[in-house]
Amino acid sequence: MSTLPSFSPRRALGRTGFVATAVGIGDIADRSTPREVLVATLTRALDAGLNVIDTAPNYEEGLSEEVVGEALRGRREGVFLIDKVDVLDQPVGPQVEASLKRLGHAHVDLFVFHAVSELSAWEALAAPGGGLEQLGGCVRAGQARFRGISSHHPEVLRRAVLSGLCDVVMFPLGPFVDARYVEDVLPLARSRGVGVVSFKTFGAGKLLGDTEGYGRPLESRPRGKVGSGGREDREAPLLPHLGVEECVRYTLTLDPDVMLMGMSHPNEQDAALAAAHAWRPLTPEALEDVRVRARRAIDGKGAVWWNPTAA
């Protein structure tokens, strides 16, 4: 394996006080890959200095939590571990306990409610006796240190930040996202001391290759295309696409506290971390150029579920 660049903690993740690396480890679960290989790949990223890890129960039906838990045996200290509550309208306590059991650890640093992307869902969580109050009980019980949400809706995020109930918010930042994430939510979170963890740097892979997202093949293939839309196809896309480096440079220029990237395979780690290590801010003109080409790269590749349709 090639030697990865080394990363150092950069700044505090909002009011948590935890000094995080600019890059964090996203979902690292793939049932087509042997578990020991997944653990080794995650350990490799930790060895490079990355100190934020994100997981969730529904990432490969708990496999992600199991892999993360195993990789952190003996090295839990100094790593900010994020897990999620997937079922928004069910009691929180049993979900937290099940996640901790799969992880094999007594606590995580942050539990977030996963994909809170409708205003009604946020209102239910924030109501007296709702999910956030229940999660507060888990914090007091020592099962987590902080609480928050992930969301694909700028207005939900705005309300979450203003509520004072969330220590961290997670949302899309990258070359193809709703402008409100960048222009409204990001500066508001900074002004309120709420940590920002971003995802969708590569638009679920749509920006890099011929896929409807996460390696799924295109329903309507480009003329002459014979591949399935999997990893091999993404290495030689036929449709307009962006490169790993410019996606990473774009997102880091927006400056979230932490940019998550999925790195389930060593070659993906090599490309993503090399780009992050060599990062230099893009000029406003360069940012606009990437946005224009991102619009072309996303066209015809299925639903963009992380952007609300309302302007």
Tab-separated table of C-alpha atoms in Angstrom:
chain	number	residue	atom	x	y	z
A	1	MET	CA	0.000	0.000	0.000
A	2	SER	CA	1.146	3.520	-0.705
A	3	THR	CA	1.983	5.897	2.128
A	4	LEU	CA	-0.831	8.290	2.979
A	5	PRO	CA	-0.185	11.942	3.804
A	6	SER	CA	-0.434	12.843	7.476
A	7	PHE	CA	-3.250	15.025	8.816
A	8	SER	CA	-3.276	17.116	11.984
A	9	PRO	CA	-6.236	18.497	13.951
A	10	ARG	CA	-7.256	21.893	12.593
A	11	ARG	CA	-9.973	23.600	14.649
A	12	ALA	CA	-12.730	23.032	17.179
A	13	LEU	CA	-15.930	21.411	15.959
A	14	GLY	CA	-18.285	24.168	17.053
A	15	ARG	CA	-18.983	24.363	20.768
A	16	THR	CA	-17.990	20.725	21.312
A	17	GLY	CA	-14.426	21.944	21.792
A	18	PHE	CA	-13.059	18.867	20.018
A	19	VAL	CA	-10.237	19.879	17.671
A	20	ALA	CA	-10.974	17.989	14.468
A	21	THR	CA	-9.112	17.257	11.275
A	22	ALA	CA	-10.504	18.989	8.180
A	23	VAL	CA	-11.315	15.590	6.679
A	24	GLY	CA	-13.394	12.926	8.385
A	25	ILE	CA	-14.065	9.279	7.593
A	26	GLY	CA	-17.513	8.687	6.111
A	27	ASP	CA	-19.410	5.431	5.703
A	28	ILE	CA	-16.974	2.543	5.346
A	29	ALA	CA	-19.192	-0.485	4.822
A	30	ASP	CA	-19.383	-2.688	1.751
A	31	ARG	CA	-20.667	-6.243	2.088
A	32	SER	CA	-18.852	-7.250	-1.099
A	33	THR	CA	-15.560	-6.631	0.746
A	34	PRO	CA	-14.278	-8.928	3.525
A	35	ARG	CA	-14.808	-7.448	6.951
A	36	GLU	CA	-11.130	-7.673	7.887
A	37	VAL	CA	-10.268	-5.628	4.801
A	38	LEU	CA	-12.780	-2.945	5.785
A	39	VAL	CA	-11.311	-2.783	9.292
A	40	ALA	CA	-7.790	-2.537	7.875
A	41	THR	CA	-8.849	0.234	5.499
A	42	LEU	CA	-10.410	2.215	8.336
A	43	THR	CA	-7.341	1.664	10.502
A	44	ARG	CA	-5.233	2.992	7.640
A	45	ALA	CA	-7.213	6.246	7.645
A	46	LEU	CA	-6.827	6.547	11.425
A	47	ASP	CA	-3.095	6.006	11.049
A	48	ALA	CA	-3.063	8.990	8.667
A	49	GLY	CA	-4.304	11.119	11.560
A	50	LEU	CA	-7.996	11.484	10.685
A	51	ASN	CA	-9.884	11.836	13.947
A	52	VAL	CA	-13.607	12.032	13.033
A	53	ILE	CA	-15.627	8.945	12.072
A	54	ASP	CA	-19.256	8.781	10.971
A	55	THR	CA	-21.462	5.699	11.006
A	56	ALA	CA	-25.149	4.732	11.235
A	57	PRO	CA	-27.283	1.641	11.881
A	58	ASN	CA	-28.659	1.524	8.349
A	59	TYR	CA	-25.260	1.595	6.671
A	60	GLU	CA	-25.232	-1.984	5.422
A	61	GLU	CA	-27.630	-3.045	8.193
A	62	GLY	CA	-25.237	-2.456	11.075
A	63	LEU	CA	-22.042	-3.621	9.384
A	64	SER	CA	-20.620	-0.100	9.403
A	65	GLU	CA	-21.067	0.212	13.165
A	66	GLU	CA	-19.441	-3.179	13.715
A	67	VAL	CA	-16.459	-2.312	11.524
A	68	VAL	CA	-16.004	1.082	13.163
A	69	GLY	CA	-16.240	-0.427	16.625
A	70	GLU	CA	-13.645	-3.056	15.820
A	71	ALA	CA	-11.216	-0.573	14.269
A	72	LEU	CA	-11.445	1.627	17.383
A	73	ARG	CA	-10.578	-1.118	19.861
A	74	GLY	CA	-7.653	0.201	21.863
A	75	ARG	CA	-7.611	3.572	20.100
A	76	ARG	CA	-10.946	5.167	21.016
A	77	GLU	CA	-9.335	8.120	22.813
A	78	GLY	CA	-8.816	11.146	20.604
A	79	VAL	CA	-11.369	10.097	17.988
A	80	PHE	CA	-14.699	11.906	17.609
A	81	LEU	CA	-17.249	9.182	16.915
A	82	ILE	CA	-20.570	10.118	15.290
A	83	ASP	CA	-23.491	7.703	15.194
A	84	LYS	CA	-27.108	8.184	14.216
A	85	VAL	CA	-30.684	7.561	15.270
A	86	ASP	CA	-32.310	6.306	12.089
A	87	VAL	CA	-35.985	5.909	13.037
A	88	LEU	CA	-37.232	9.370	13.886
A	89	ASP	CA	-40.673	8.493	15.242
A	90	GLN	CA	-39.647	5.675	17.586
A	91	PRO	CA	-38.238	5.835	21.149
A	92	VAL	CA	-34.608	6.926	21.149
A	93	GLY	CA	-33.205	4.967	24.089
A	94	PRO	CA	-33.511	1.464	22.588
A	95	GLN	CA	-31.974	2.662	19.309
A	96	VAL	CA	-29.008	4.188	21.111
A	97	GLU	CA	-28.489	1.033	23.160
A	98	ALA	CA	-28.607	-1.165	20.039
A	99	SER	CA	-26.023	1.008	18.285
A	100	LEU	CA	-23.674	0.957	21.268
A	101	LYS	CA	-23.979	-2.822	21.401
A	102	ARG	CA	-23.027	-3.156	17.713
A	103	LEU	CA	-20.139	-0.748	18.200
A	104	GLY	CA	-18.959	-2.526	21.331
A	105	HIS	CA	-18.256	0.821	23.011
A	106	ALA	CA	-19.908	2.407	26.020
A	107	HIS	CA	-20.502	5.803	24.443
A	108	VAL	CA	-20.127	7.901	21.312
A	109	ASP	CA	-19.278	11.577	21.070
A	110	LEU	CA	-22.287	12.614	19.011
A	111	PHE	CA	-25.645	11.065	18.176
A	112	VAL	CA	-27.549	12.779	15.385
A	113	PHE	CA	-31.024	12.160	14.072
A	114	HIS	CA	-30.550	10.865	10.554
A	115	ALA	CA	-31.990	12.626	7.484
A	116	VAL	CA	-34.374	15.025	9.213
A	117	SER	CA	-35.541	16.429	5.898
A	118	GLU	CA	-39.125	17.529	6.526
A	119	LEU	CA	-40.262	20.386	8.726
A	120	SER	CA	-42.878	18.176	10.389
A	121	ALA	CA	-40.179	15.686	11.394
A	122	TRP	CA	-38.076	18.458	12.919
A	123	GLU	CA	-41.039	19.864	14.832
A	124	ALA	CA	-41.805	16.447	16.306
A	125	LEU	CA	-38.188	15.937	17.398
A	126	ALA	CA	-37.976	19.398	18.963
A	127	ALA	CA	-41.329	19.192	20.787
A	128	PRO	CA	-41.468	18.592	24.564
A	129	GLY	CA	-40.885	14.894	25.183
A	130	GLY	CA	-39.711	14.454	21.592
A	131	GLY	CA	-36.596	12.822	20.242
A	132	LEU	CA	-34.169	15.595	21.143
A	133	GLU	CA	-35.354	15.633	24.740
A	134	GLN	CA	-35.007	11.840	24.856
A	135	LEU	CA	-31.525	12.083	23.363
A	136	GLY	CA	-30.691	14.631	26.036
A	137	GLY	CA	-31.441	11.910	28.551
A	138	CYS	CA	-28.941	9.646	26.798
A	139	VAL	CA	-26.356	12.430	27.045
A	140	ARG	CA	-26.984	12.768	30.761
A	141	ALA	CA	-26.651	8.986	31.097
A	142	GLY	CA	-23.179	9.124	29.551
A	143	GLN	CA	-24.077	7.336	26.306
A	144	ALA	CA	-23.175	10.398	24.237
A	145	ARG	CA	-21.605	13.797	24.776
A	146	PHE	CA	-23.485	15.835	22.166
A	147	ARG	CA	-26.570	15.759	19.974
A	148	GLY	CA	-27.592	17.070	16.567
A	149	ILE	CA	-29.200	16.266	13.232
A	150	SER	CA	-28.282	15.490	9.655
A	151	SER	CA	-30.598	16.935	7.044
A	152	HIS	CA	-31.259	17.473	3.357
A	153	HIS	CA	-33.382	20.570	3.935
A	154	PRO	CA	-31.965	24.088	4.476
A	155	GLU	CA	-34.990	25.375	6.397
A	156	VAL	CA	-34.913	22.411	8.776
A	157	LEU	CA	-31.239	23.124	9.386
A	158	ARG	CA	-31.865	26.815	9.959
A	159	ARG	CA	-34.479	26.024	12.605
A	160	ALA	CA	-32.220	23.416	14.193
A	161	VAL	CA	-29.363	25.885	14.541
A	162	LEU	CA	-31.618	28.616	15.951
A	163	SER	CA	-33.259	26.221	18.428
A	164	GLY	CA	-30.139	25.825	20.538
A	165	LEU	CA	-30.900	22.105	20.779
A	166	CYS	CA	-28.176	20.943	18.389
A	167	ASP	CA	-24.436	20.994	19.041
A	168	VAL	CA	-23.604	19.850	15.495
A	169	VAL	CA	-25.473	19.829	12.194
A	170	MET	CA	-24.600	17.696	9.194
A	171	PHE	CA	-25.602	18.674	5.648
A	172	PRO	CA	-24.501	18.614	2.006
A	173	LEU	CA	-21.663	20.835	0.818
A	174	GLY	CA	-20.034	20.374	-2.556
A	175	PRO	CA	-20.054	21.534	-6.171
A	176	PHE	CA	-23.736	20.674	-6.673
A	177	VAL	CA	-25.851	21.640	-3.666
A	178	ASP	CA	-28.703	24.046	-2.966
A	179	ALA	CA	-27.129	27.501	-2.510
A	180	ARG	CA	-28.931	27.949	0.825
A	181	TYR	CA	-26.672	25.375	2.456
A	182	VAL	CA	-23.696	27.578	1.629
A	183	GLU	CA	-25.151	31.081	1.857
A	184	ASP	CA	-27.561	30.685	4.798
A	185	VAL	CA	-26.999	27.576	6.909
A	186	LEU	CA	-23.200	27.541	7.017
A	187	PRO	CA	-22.693	31.147	8.203
A	188	LEU	CA	-25.615	30.882	10.643
A	189	ALA	CA	-24.133	27.764	12.236
A	190	ARG	CA	-20.758	29.461	12.573
A	191	SER	CA	-22.332	32.504	14.206
A	192	ARG	CA	-24.107	30.316	16.772
A	193	GLY	CA	-21.154	28.054	17.600
A	194	VAL	CA	-22.820	24.991	16.065
A	195	GLY	CA	-20.405	22.536	14.509
A	196	VAL	CA	-20.679	21.779	10.794
A	197	VAL	CA	-19.928	18.363	9.311
A	198	SER	CA	-20.473	18.150	5.572
A	199	PHE	CA	-21.147	15.345	3.127
A	200	LYS	CA	-21.947	14.923	-0.607
A	201	THR	CA	-18.564	16.264	-1.735
A	202	PHE	CA	-18.846	14.007	-4.783
A	203	GLY	CA	-22.633	14.174	-5.110
A	204	ALA	CA	-23.006	10.493	-4.134
A	205	GLY	CA	-20.554	9.693	-6.930
A	206	LYS	CA	-22.672	11.331	-9.631
A	207	LEU	CA	-20.112	14.078	-10.148
A	208	LEU	CA	-17.301	11.590	-10.731
A	209	GLY	CA	-18.876	9.010	-13.005
A	210	ASP	CA	-21.759	7.483	-14.889
A	211	THR	CA	-23.965	6.499	-11.952
A	212	GLU	CA	-27.279	7.425	-10.366
A	213	GLY	CA	-25.491	7.485	-7.029
A	214	TYR	CA	-23.499	5.164	-4.758
A	215	GLY	CA	-22.428	3.003	-7.691
A	216	ARG	CA	-25.918	2.246	-8.978
A	217	PRO	CA	-26.033	1.921	-12.760
A	218	LEU	CA	-27.786	4.535	-14.843
A	219	GLU	CA	-31.306	3.583	-15.907
A	220	SER	CA	-30.617	5.184	-19.260
A	221	ARG	CA	-27.053	4.447	-20.265
A	222	PRO	CA	-25.021	6.749	-22.500
A	223	ARG	CA	-24.952	5.760	-26.164
A	224	GLY	CA	-22.525	2.905	-26.615
A	225	LYS	CA	-22.165	2.266	-22.896
A	226	VAL	CA	-21.854	-1.418	-22.021
A	227	GLY	CA	-20.732	-1.322	-18.383
A	228	SER	CA	-22.866	-1.710	-15.298
A	229	GLY	CA	-22.198	1.659	-13.684
A	230	GLY	CA	-19.996	0.169	-10.987
A	231	ARG	CA	-16.520	1.170	-9.888
A	232	GLU	CA	-14.811	0.176	-13.132
A	233	ASP	CA	-17.200	2.351	-15.126
A	234	ARG	CA	-16.595	5.293	-12.822
A	235	GLU	CA	-12.887	5.103	-13.621
A	236	ALA	CA	-13.636	5.874	-17.274
A	237	PRO	CA	-16.894	7.870	-17.426
A	238	LEU	CA	-18.447	8.695	-20.766
A	239	LEU	CA	-20.692	11.492	-19.512
A	240	PRO	CA	-19.439	14.899	-18.300
A	241	HIS	CA	-17.769	14.579	-14.924
A	242	LEU	CA	-15.500	16.295	-12.409
A	243	GLY	CA	-12.303	15.037	-10.823
A	244	VAL	CA	-11.744	14.043	-7.202
A	245	GLU	CA	-9.285	16.861	-6.615
A	246	GLU	CA	-11.530	19.684	-7.790
A	247	CYS	CA	-14.505	18.370	-5.774
A	248	VAL	CA	-12.335	18.236	-2.663
A	249	ARG	CA	-10.816	21.662	-3.314
A	250	TYR	CA	-14.273	23.140	-3.857
A	251	THR	CA	-15.730	21.787	-0.615
A	252	LEU	CA	-12.710	22.652	1.517
A	253	THR	CA	-12.816	26.186	0.127
A	254	LEU	CA	-16.370	26.461	1.512
A	255	ASP	CA	-14.718	25.628	4.853
A	256	PRO	CA	-16.925	23.269	6.884
A	257	ASP	CA	-15.441	22.244	10.215
A	258	VAL	CA	-15.161	18.687	8.902
A	259	MET	CA	-15.682	17.315	5.393
A	260	LEU	CA	-16.694	13.654	5.443
A	261	MET	CA	-15.607	11.388	2.598
A	262	GLY	CA	-16.453	7.739	2.083
A	263	MET	CA	-13.211	5.802	1.735
A	264	SER	CA	-14.077	2.124	1.689
A	265	HIS	CA	-11.142	1.113	-0.504
A	266	PRO	CA	-7.429	2.027	-0.339
A	267	ASN	CA	-7.400	3.477	-3.861
A	268	GLU	CA	-10.300	5.763	-2.905
A	269	GLN	CA	-8.405	6.827	0.210
A	270	ASP	CA	-5.278	7.560	-1.799
A	271	ALA	CA	-7.079	9.849	-4.246
A	272	ALA	CA	-9.245	11.643	-1.674
A	273	LEU	CA	-6.564	12.222	0.946
A	274	ALA	CA	-3.909	13.256	-1.557
A	275	ALA	CA	-6.332	15.878	-2.878
A	276	ALA	CA	-7.156	17.100	0.621
A	277	HIS	CA	-3.523	17.280	1.672
A	278	ALA	CA	-2.582	19.323	-1.397
A	279	TRP	CA	-5.588	21.633	-1.024
A	280	ARG	CA	-5.336	25.332	-1.771
A	281	PRO	CA	-8.394	27.632	-1.740
A	282	LEU	CA	-10.160	28.217	-5.048
A	283	THR	CA	-10.777	31.754	-6.254
A	284	PRO	CA	-14.388	32.950	-6.679
A	285	GLU	CA	-13.957	32.574	-10.445
A	286	ALA	CA	-12.706	29.017	-10.064
A	287	LEU	CA	-15.577	28.157	-7.715
A	288	GLU	CA	-18.073	29.366	-10.313
A	289	ASP	CA	-16.351	27.362	-13.035
A	290	VAL	CA	-16.634	24.178	-10.967
A	291	ARG	CA	-20.318	24.884	-10.269
A	292	VAL	CA	-21.062	25.322	-13.966
A	293	ARG	CA	-19.364	22.053	-14.861
A	294	ALA	CA	-21.011	20.295	-11.915
A	295	ARG	CA	-24.428	21.158	-13.337
A	296	ARG	CA	-23.425	19.441	-16.575
A	297	ALA	CA	-21.954	16.486	-14.703
A	298	ILE	CA	-25.120	15.866	-12.683
A	299	ASP	CA	-27.544	16.130	-15.603
A	300	GLY	CA	-29.294	12.916	-16.601
A	301	LYS	CA	-28.088	10.935	-13.598
A	302	GLY	CA	-31.327	10.581	-11.663
A	303	ALA	CA	-32.791	12.277	-8.616
A	304	VAL	CA	-30.726	14.738	-6.576
A	305	TRP	CA	-32.378	13.862	-3.275
A	306	TRP	CA	-30.185	16.114	-1.154
A	307	ASN	CA	-31.529	19.310	-2.776
A	308	PRO	CA	-35.116	20.370	-1.979
A	309	THR	CA	-37.127	21.309	-5.062
A	310	ALA	CA	-38.411	24.570	-3.539
A	311	ALA	CA	-36.269	27.586	-4.332
